[in-house]
Amino acid sequence: MSDLARRAEKLDASDELAAKRAEFELDDTVYLDGNSLGALPAAVPGRVEDVVRRQWGRLRIRSWDESGWWTAPERIGDRIAPLVGAAPGQIVVGDSTSVNVFKALVAAVRMAGPGRDEIVVDSSTFPTDGYIAESAARMTGCALRPVLPAELPGALGARTAAVLVNHVDYRTGRLHDLPSLTAAVHAAGALAVWDLCHSAGALPVGLDEHGVDLAVGCTYKYLNGGPGAPAYLYVRRELQDRFDSPLPGWNSHVNPFGMSPAYEPAPGALRGRVGTPDILSLLALEAALEVWEGVPVEAVRAKSLALTDFFLECVTAYVPPGAVECLTPLAHAERGSQVALRCADAGDVMERLIDRGVVGDFRHPDVLRFGFTPLYVGFADVERAARVLGEVLGGGLG
Amino acid sequence: MSDLARRAEKLDASDELAAKRAEFELDDTVYLDGNSLGALPAAVPGRVEDVVRRQWGRLRIRSWDESGWWTAPERIGDRIAPLVGAAPGQIVVGDSTSVNVFKALVAAVRMAGPGRDEIVVDSSTFPTDGYIAESAARMTGCALRPVLPAELPGALGARTAAVLVNHVDYRTGRLHDLPSLTAAVHAAGALAVWDLCHSAGALPVGLDEHGVDLAVGCTYKYLNGGPGAPAYLYVRRELQDRFDSPLPGWNSHVNPFGMSPAYEPAPGALRGRVGTPDILSLLALEAALEVWEGVPVEAVRAKSLALTDFFLECVTAYVPPGAVECLTPLAHAERGSQVALRCADAGDVMERLIDRGVVGDFRHPDVLRFGFTPLYVGFADVERAARVLGEVLGGGLG
């Protein structure tokens, strides 16, 4: 056994989160793609079966009340809230991330002061955010200004209505400084909208603490909600009365069963709801979130950094010099929970890794992406992944 | 046994669709609320279990390709297509009905000719359509004009950009004349957008035949897709190249994994996609649609009319004169697949019906709604429902 393998063994033995792995359905694959699709929590299959067979199959329509279907979007939002540093009553779950970006940006522009007619968007963001921001700008009469997060503070001004930034870059894994960027947006008199897809469940976000105005995120990465599970929308309590949705569906009406032809919005976070909630996916997500019981997000962050540090150390030891280039910042304050390595023939390399039981993903044109979900990835997994990468890239054992 | 009960027995014995009932999970309740939430098709639980345990749990990220997740929205759209009279390649499944109404109306306004700045909306429609139409009008600089369907032809003119009508009124069960209203909209030079929530799966729609421009619908009523199952969007083939979505998420990009910062829409119905599709709900719906194998929608319509005719006959026989007033038109050409009865204390009456095993629903302030799903409702059910209603309303046996 190599030194690194022994180190991994010790790290696993002292890992306070190690027992969480048993709450997921895993095999002997090293699954480092939880930043794309989280693994299956063991509580989900039984819950989904109950939702399908009993709640839908036997209670049918009665389940809207009796099984708590109607209130699921806000109840599950409250379950996500502590993971992103939000007090209850500010998050609703439903729709896709893209649809929620649209709600958040249009509502932000409508809340911005007069004369503010520019939406600033992180130009390095996941493309859908940029596409939707372009549509939101077009439909609200705003200009769209794509800017790199590092250049954001200098780009803000009296015209800025809203700023959309991705908390962690989906490609490089770079973590952007949410507190200071939010403060800069506020100093310019604009609203800050954050996309938490790659940070929620992997590190503390502190939405309330840092005064974030609006936020969106998906639930199928570090929150393990399942493929295409519904996304969520956070609206800071102080802004909720002014949240003017571009998608005012009947679920956001103050009296949805009054069937009034005149729209009157519900109070609170409910304003973020649109149409009938997607119950099967919502309740699968609710079961998935139970694994967070008693898990402080700070402990998750500490393990996440230990995992990525150890991975980088193992890569240095096992991979031939020059074969990969790390795109992920080394500074902890700038690192999410993934490591991106640039290398030649990355698509082919990833296929060979997967053949050998190490699953990450490939991002066009030359990036190997490895995501580390602290709830179920251990240090021995990390050592093995780096070792197999070294073998594939032609290195010996370090 | 009463005459009507004997008639019911004969009608059930000669019902070509009677065997379909065995493909649903039903008990001895008379379930007449399938126009709100369709009953559970027997194929669904096993499929969902496979999707959760094997496709997500074991294959994980590989399922996006290997289990056909990525192409589910258009594949399942093609499965719905024959039920609404559409050739393949014009329907995508995803998002809620409300969100699809927004896409359809905004896209319709953008396709309308110059000077057209008015959206006409069915004023008797399900409220969410009106709320969303109001938002679409506001965001495209249009006026919104609510009009009763009967008054539509006279309300159309050179300013009309798009017209949104519900095919079947959710409250009264009135069926609007899709061919003639669509022709009137086209004669005025506008685009016709139909909401099929209460007609798809219950009667022939003929989208292609009648030249409908855009249509939306839910899948949890007569299509039995499950609570909050994803809705769908139809875009007529000739319009697809000009379909300019207000929600241009990455799933509608011509090359979604190219991760280009510039949006370039995919060809065809794919333009209606937005974010990552909700796989659990989509694949539950796909399994639910298998019950339609070999079922001509014309046979469903014939049985639907026979069921509602027989129900009205039984109500006349069993319910004391004057105790209920039928809001649903008697003419077949004006009737969907539900019967709405106005009566005093309707909320209380419905509770008593449900206690006696007859499930319909109550719509504020005084309407009893009974939906007839021809795939699983039989004539004996109908006779029993009317008989129990008669008992509850104090009548004797007819």
CSV table of C-alpha atoms in Angstrom, one decimal, chain A residues 82-319:
chain,number,residue,atom,x,y,z
A,82,PRO,CA,-30.8,26.1,6.1
A,83,LEU,CA,-28.4,24.7,3.5
A,84,VAL,CA,-28.2,28.1,1.9
A,85,GLY,CA,-28.4,30.2,5.0
A,86,ALA,CA,-32.0,31.4,4.6
A,87,ALA,CA,-34.6,31.7,7.3
A,88,PRO,CA,-37.9,29.9,6.5
A,89,GLY,CA,-40.5,31.5,4.3
A,90,GLN,CA,-38.2,32.7,1.5
A,91,ILE,CA,-37.8,29.7,-0.9
A,92,VAL,CA,-40.3,27.9,-3.1
A,93,VAL,CA,-39.4,24.8,-5.2
A,94,GLY,CA,-40.7,24.3,-8.7
A,95,ASP,CA,-39.9,24.8,-12.4
A,96,SER,CA,-36.4,24.6,-13.9
A,97,THR,CA,-33.4,26.7,-13.0
A,98,SER,CA,-33.8,28.5,-16.4
A,99,VAL,CA,-37.5,29.5,-15.6
A,100,ASN,CA,-36.5,30.7,-12.2
A,101,VAL,CA,-33.7,32.8,-13.6
A,102,PHE,CA,-36.3,34.5,-15.8
A,103,LYS,CA,-38.6,35.1,-12.8
A,104,ALA,CA,-35.8,36.5,-10.7
A,105,LEU,CA,-34.3,38.8,-13.3
A,106,VAL,CA,-37.5,40.3,-14.5
A,107,ALA,CA,-38.7,40.8,-10.9
A,108,ALA,CA,-35.3,42.4,-10.0
A,109,VAL,CA,-35.6,44.8,-12.9
A,110,ARG,CA,-39.1,45.8,-11.9
A,111,MET,CA,-37.9,46.4,-8.3
A,112,ALA,CA,-34.9,48.5,-9.4
A,113,GLY,CA,-35.1,52.2,-9.2
A,114,PRO,CA,-36.0,54.6,-12.1
A,115,GLY,CA,-33.5,55.0,-14.9
A,116,ARG,CA,-31.9,51.6,-14.3
A,117,ASP,CA,-32.1,49.8,-17.6
A,118,GLU,CA,-29.1,47.4,-17.7
A,119,ILE,CA,-28.8,43.8,-16.7
A,120,VAL,CA,-25.2,42.7,-15.9
A,121,VAL,CA,-24.6,39.0,-16.3
A,122,ASP,CA,-21.6,36.9,-15.5
A,123,SER,CA,-20.1,36.2,-18.9
A,124,SER,CA,-18.4,33.0,-17.7
A,125,THR,CA,-21.7,31.6,-16.4
A,126,PHE,CA,-23.5,28.4,-17.5
A,127,PRO,CA,-24.9,29.4,-20.9
A,128,THR,CA,-28.6,29.1,-20.0
A,129,ASP,CA,-28.3,31.9,-17.5
A,130,GLY,CA,-26.9,34.2,-20.3
A,131,TYR,CA,-29.6,33.1,-22.8
A,132,ILE,CA,-32.4,33.8,-20.2
A,133,ALA,CA,-30.8,37.0,-19.1
A,134,GLU,CA,-30.8,38.1,-22.7
A,135,SER,CA,-34.5,37.4,-23.0
A,136,ALA,CA,-35.3,39.1,-19.7
A,137,ALA,CA,-33.4,42.2,-20.9
A,138,ARG,CA,-35.2,42.2,-24.2
A,139,MET,CA,-38.6,41.9,-22.5
A,140,THR,CA,-38.0,44.6,-19.9
A,141,GLY,CA,-36.4,47.1,-22.3
A,142,CYS,CA,-33.0,46.7,-20.7
A,143,ALA,CA,-29.5,46.4,-22.2
A,144,LEU,CA,-27.6,43.2,-21.4
A,145,ARG,CA,-24.0,43.6,-20.4
A,146,PRO,CA,-21.9,40.4,-20.0
A,147,VAL,CA,-18.9,40.9,-17.7
A,148,LEU,CA,-16.4,38.6,-16.0
A,149,PRO,CA,-17.0,38.4,-12.3
A,150,ALA,CA,-13.6,39.7,-11.5
A,151,GLU,CA,-14.4,42.9,-13.5
A,152,LEU,CA,-17.9,43.3,-12.0
A,153,PRO,CA,-17.3,46.0,-9.5
A,154,GLY,CA,-15.9,48.4,-12.1
A,155,ALA,CA,-18.8,47.6,-14.5
A,156,LEU,CA,-21.6,48.7,-12.1
A,157,GLY,CA,-23.2,52.1,-12.2
A,158,ALA,CA,-26.4,54.2,-12.1
A,159,ARG,CA,-27.9,52.3,-15.0
A,160,THR,CA,-27.4,48.9,-13.4
A,161,ALA,CA,-30.7,47.3,-12.5
A,162,ALA,CA,-29.7,43.7,-11.6
A,163,VAL,CA,-26.7,41.5,-11.7
A,164,LEU,CA,-26.7,37.8,-12.2
A,165,VAL,CA,-23.7,35.8,-11.1
A,166,ASN,CA,-23.0,32.1,-10.8
A,167,HIS,CA,-21.6,31.3,-7.3
A,168,VAL,CA,-19.3,28.6,-8.6
A,169,ASP,CA,-18.2,28.4,-12.3
A,170,TYR,CA,-19.5,25.2,-13.8
A,171,ARG,CA,-16.4,24.6,-15.8
A,172,THR,CA,-13.4,25.7,-13.7
A,173,GLY,CA,-14.9,25.2,-10.3
A,174,ARG,CA,-13.9,28.8,-9.3
A,175,LEU,CA,-15.9,30.1,-6.3
A,176,HIS,CA,-16.9,33.7,-6.6
A,177,ASP,CA,-16.9,36.0,-3.6
A,178,LEU,CA,-20.6,36.3,-2.8
A,179,PRO,CA,-20.3,38.7,0.2
A,180,SER,CA,-18.1,41.2,-1.5
A,181,LEU,CA,-19.8,41.1,-4.9
A,182,THR,CA,-23.2,41.4,-3.3
A,183,ALA,CA,-22.0,44.4,-1.4
A,184,ALA,CA,-20.6,46.0,-4.6
A,185,VAL,CA,-23.9,45.4,-6.4
A,186,HIS,CA,-25.8,47.1,-3.5
A,187,ALA,CA,-23.3,50.0,-3.3
A,188,ALA,CA,-24.2,50.6,-6.9
A,189,GLY,CA,-27.9,50.6,-6.0
A,190,ALA,CA,-28.7,47.4,-7.9
A,191,LEU,CA,-30.1,44.0,-7.0
A,192,ALA,CA,-28.0,40.9,-6.7
A,193,VAL,CA,-29.2,37.6,-8.2
A,194,TRP,CA,-27.1,34.5,-7.5
A,195,ASP,CA,-27.2,31.1,-9.2
A,196,LEU,CA,-26.4,28.5,-6.6
A,197,CYS,CA,-26.5,25.4,-8.8
A,198,HIS,CA,-22.9,24.5,-8.1
A,199,SER,CA,-22.6,25.7,-4.5
A,200,ALA,CA,-25.8,24.7,-2.6
A,201,GLY,CA,-25.1,21.6,-0.6
A,202,ALA,CA,-21.3,21.9,-1.0
A,203,LEU,CA,-20.5,25.0,0.9
A,204,PRO,CA,-22.1,27.7,3.1
A,205,VAL,CA,-23.9,30.3,1.0
A,206,GLY,CA,-25.2,32.7,3.7
A,207,LEU,CA,-28.1,34.3,1.6
A,208,ASP,CA,-29.7,36.1,4.5
A,209,GLU,CA,-26.4,37.1,6.2
A,210,HIS,CA,-25.0,38.7,3.0
A,211,GLY,CA,-28.3,40.4,2.0
A,212,VAL,CA,-28.6,38.6,-1.3
A,213,ASP,CA,-31.8,39.8,-3.0
A,214,LEU,CA,-32.8,36.8,-5.2
A,215,ALA,CA,-31.3,33.4,-5.8
A,216,VAL,CA,-32.0,30.3,-7.8
A,217,GLY,CA,-30.5,26.9,-7.9
A,218,CYS,CA,-31.1,23.3,-9.1
A,219,THR,CA,-31.6,20.4,-6.7
A,220,TYR,CA,-30.0,17.5,-8.7
A,221,LYS,CA,-26.4,18.1,-8.0
A,222,TYR,CA,-25.2,18.3,-4.4
A,223,LEU,CA,-28.8,18.1,-3.2
A,224,ASN,CA,-29.3,14.7,-4.9
A,225,GLY,CA,-32.9,15.3,-5.8
A,226,GLY,CA,-32.8,13.2,-9.0
A,227,PRO,CA,-32.6,13.8,-12.7
A,228,GLY,CA,-34.1,17.1,-13.6
A,229,ALA,CA,-35.6,17.6,-10.1
A,230,PRO,CA,-37.3,20.9,-9.6
A,231,ALA,CA,-35.3,24.1,-9.0
A,232,TYR,CA,-35.9,26.7,-6.4
A,233,LEU,CA,-36.3,30.5,-6.0
A,234,TYR,CA,-35.2,32.5,-3.1
A,235,VAL,CA,-36.8,36.0,-2.6
A,236,ARG,CA,-35.4,38.0,0.4
A,237,ARG,CA,-38.2,38.7,2.8
A,238,GLU,CA,-38.0,42.4,2.6
A,239,LEU,CA,-38.5,42.3,-1.2
A,240,GLN,CA,-41.4,39.8,-1.3
A,241,ASP,CA,-44.2,42.4,-1.3
A,242,ARG,CA,-42.6,44.0,-4.3
A,243,PHE,CA,-41.9,40.8,-6.1
A,244,ASP,CA,-43.8,41.2,-9.4
A,245,SER,CA,-43.6,37.9,-11.3
A,246,PRO,CA,-43.5,37.6,-15.0
A,247,LEU,CA,-45.2,34.2,-14.6
A,248,PRO,CA,-48.2,34.9,-12.4
A,249,GLY,CA,-49.8,31.5,-12.5
A,250,TRP,CA,-52.8,30.5,-10.4
A,251,ASN,CA,-50.5,28.8,-7.8
A,252,SER,CA,-49.2,32.2,-6.8
A,253,HIS,CA,-52.7,33.7,-6.4
A,254,VAL,CA,-53.8,34.8,-2.9
A,255,ASN,CA,-56.8,32.6,-3.2
A,256,PRO,CA,-56.1,30.0,-5.9
A,257,PHE,CA,-59.4,28.1,-5.6
A,258,GLY,CA,-61.4,31.3,-5.7
A,259,MET,CA,-60.9,31.1,-9.5
A,260,SER,CA,-61.1,34.8,-9.8
A,261,PRO,CA,-60.4,36.3,-13.2
A,262,ALA,CA,-58.4,39.1,-11.5
A,263,TYR,CA,-54.9,38.3,-10.4
A,264,GLU,CA,-54.0,39.1,-6.9
A,265,PRO,CA,-50.6,37.8,-5.7
A,266,ALA,CA,-50.2,35.7,-2.5
A,267,PRO,CA,-48.0,37.1,0.2
A,268,GLY,CA,-44.5,35.9,0.8
A,269,ALA,CA,-42.4,33.4,-1.1
A,270,LEU,CA,-45.6,31.9,-2.6
A,271,ARG,CA,-45.4,34.6,-5.2
A,272,GLY,CA,-42.6,32.6,-6.9
A,273,ARG,CA,-45.0,29.7,-7.6
A,274,VAL,CA,-46.5,29.4,-11.1
A,275,GLY,CA,-48.5,26.3,-12.2
A,276,THR,CA,-49.5,23.0,-10.6
A,277,PRO,CA,-46.5,21.6,-8.8
A,278,ASP,CA,-44.8,18.5,-10.1
A,279,ILE,CA,-45.5,16.1,-7.2
A,280,LEU,CA,-43.6,13.0,-8.1
A,281,SER,CA,-40.3,14.9,-8.5
A,282,LEU,CA,-41.0,17.2,-5.6
A,283,LEU,CA,-41.6,14.4,-3.1
A,284,ALA,CA,-38.6,12.4,-4.4
A,285,LEU,CA,-36.6,15.6,-3.6
A,286,GLU,CA,-38.1,15.9,-0.2
A,287,ALA,CA,-37.0,12.3,0.7
A,288,ALA,CA,-33.6,13.1,-0.8
A,289,LEU,CA,-33.2,16.1,1.5
A,290,GLU,CA,-33.6,13.9,4.6
A,291,VAL,CA,-29.9,12.9,4.4
A,292,TRP,CA,-29.1,16.4,5.6
A,293,GLU,CA,-30.6,15.8,9.0
A,294,GLY,CA,-28.0,16.8,11.6
A,295,VAL,CA,-25.4,17.7,9.0
A,296,PRO,CA,-23.9,21.2,9.4
A,297,VAL,CA,-23.0,22.7,6.0
A,298,GLU,CA,-19.7,23.9,7.6
A,299,ALA,CA,-18.7,20.2,8.1
A,300,VAL,CA,-19.5,19.5,4.5
A,301,ARG,CA,-17.4,22.4,3.4
A,302,ALA,CA,-14.4,21.3,5.5
A,303,LYS,CA,-14.5,17.8,4.1
A,304,SER,CA,-15.0,19.2,0.5
A,305,LEU,CA,-11.8,21.2,0.8
A,306,ALA,CA,-10.0,18.3,2.3
A,307,LEU,CA,-11.1,16.1,-0.5
A,308,THR,CA,-10.1,18.5,-3.3
A,309,ASP,CA,-6.8,19.3,-1.6
A,310,PHE,CA,-6.1,15.6,-1.3
A,311,PHE,CA,-7.1,15.0,-4.9
A,312,LEU,CA,-4.7,17.7,-6.1
A,313,GLU,CA,-1.9,16.2,-4.0
A,314,CYS,CA,-2.6,12.7,-5.4
A,315,VAL,CA,-2.7,14.0,-9.0
A,316,THR,CA,0.6,15.7,-8.5
A,317,ALA,CA,2.0,12.4,-7.2
A,318,TYR,CA,0.5,10.0,-9.8
A,319,VAL,CA,0.1,12.0,-13.0
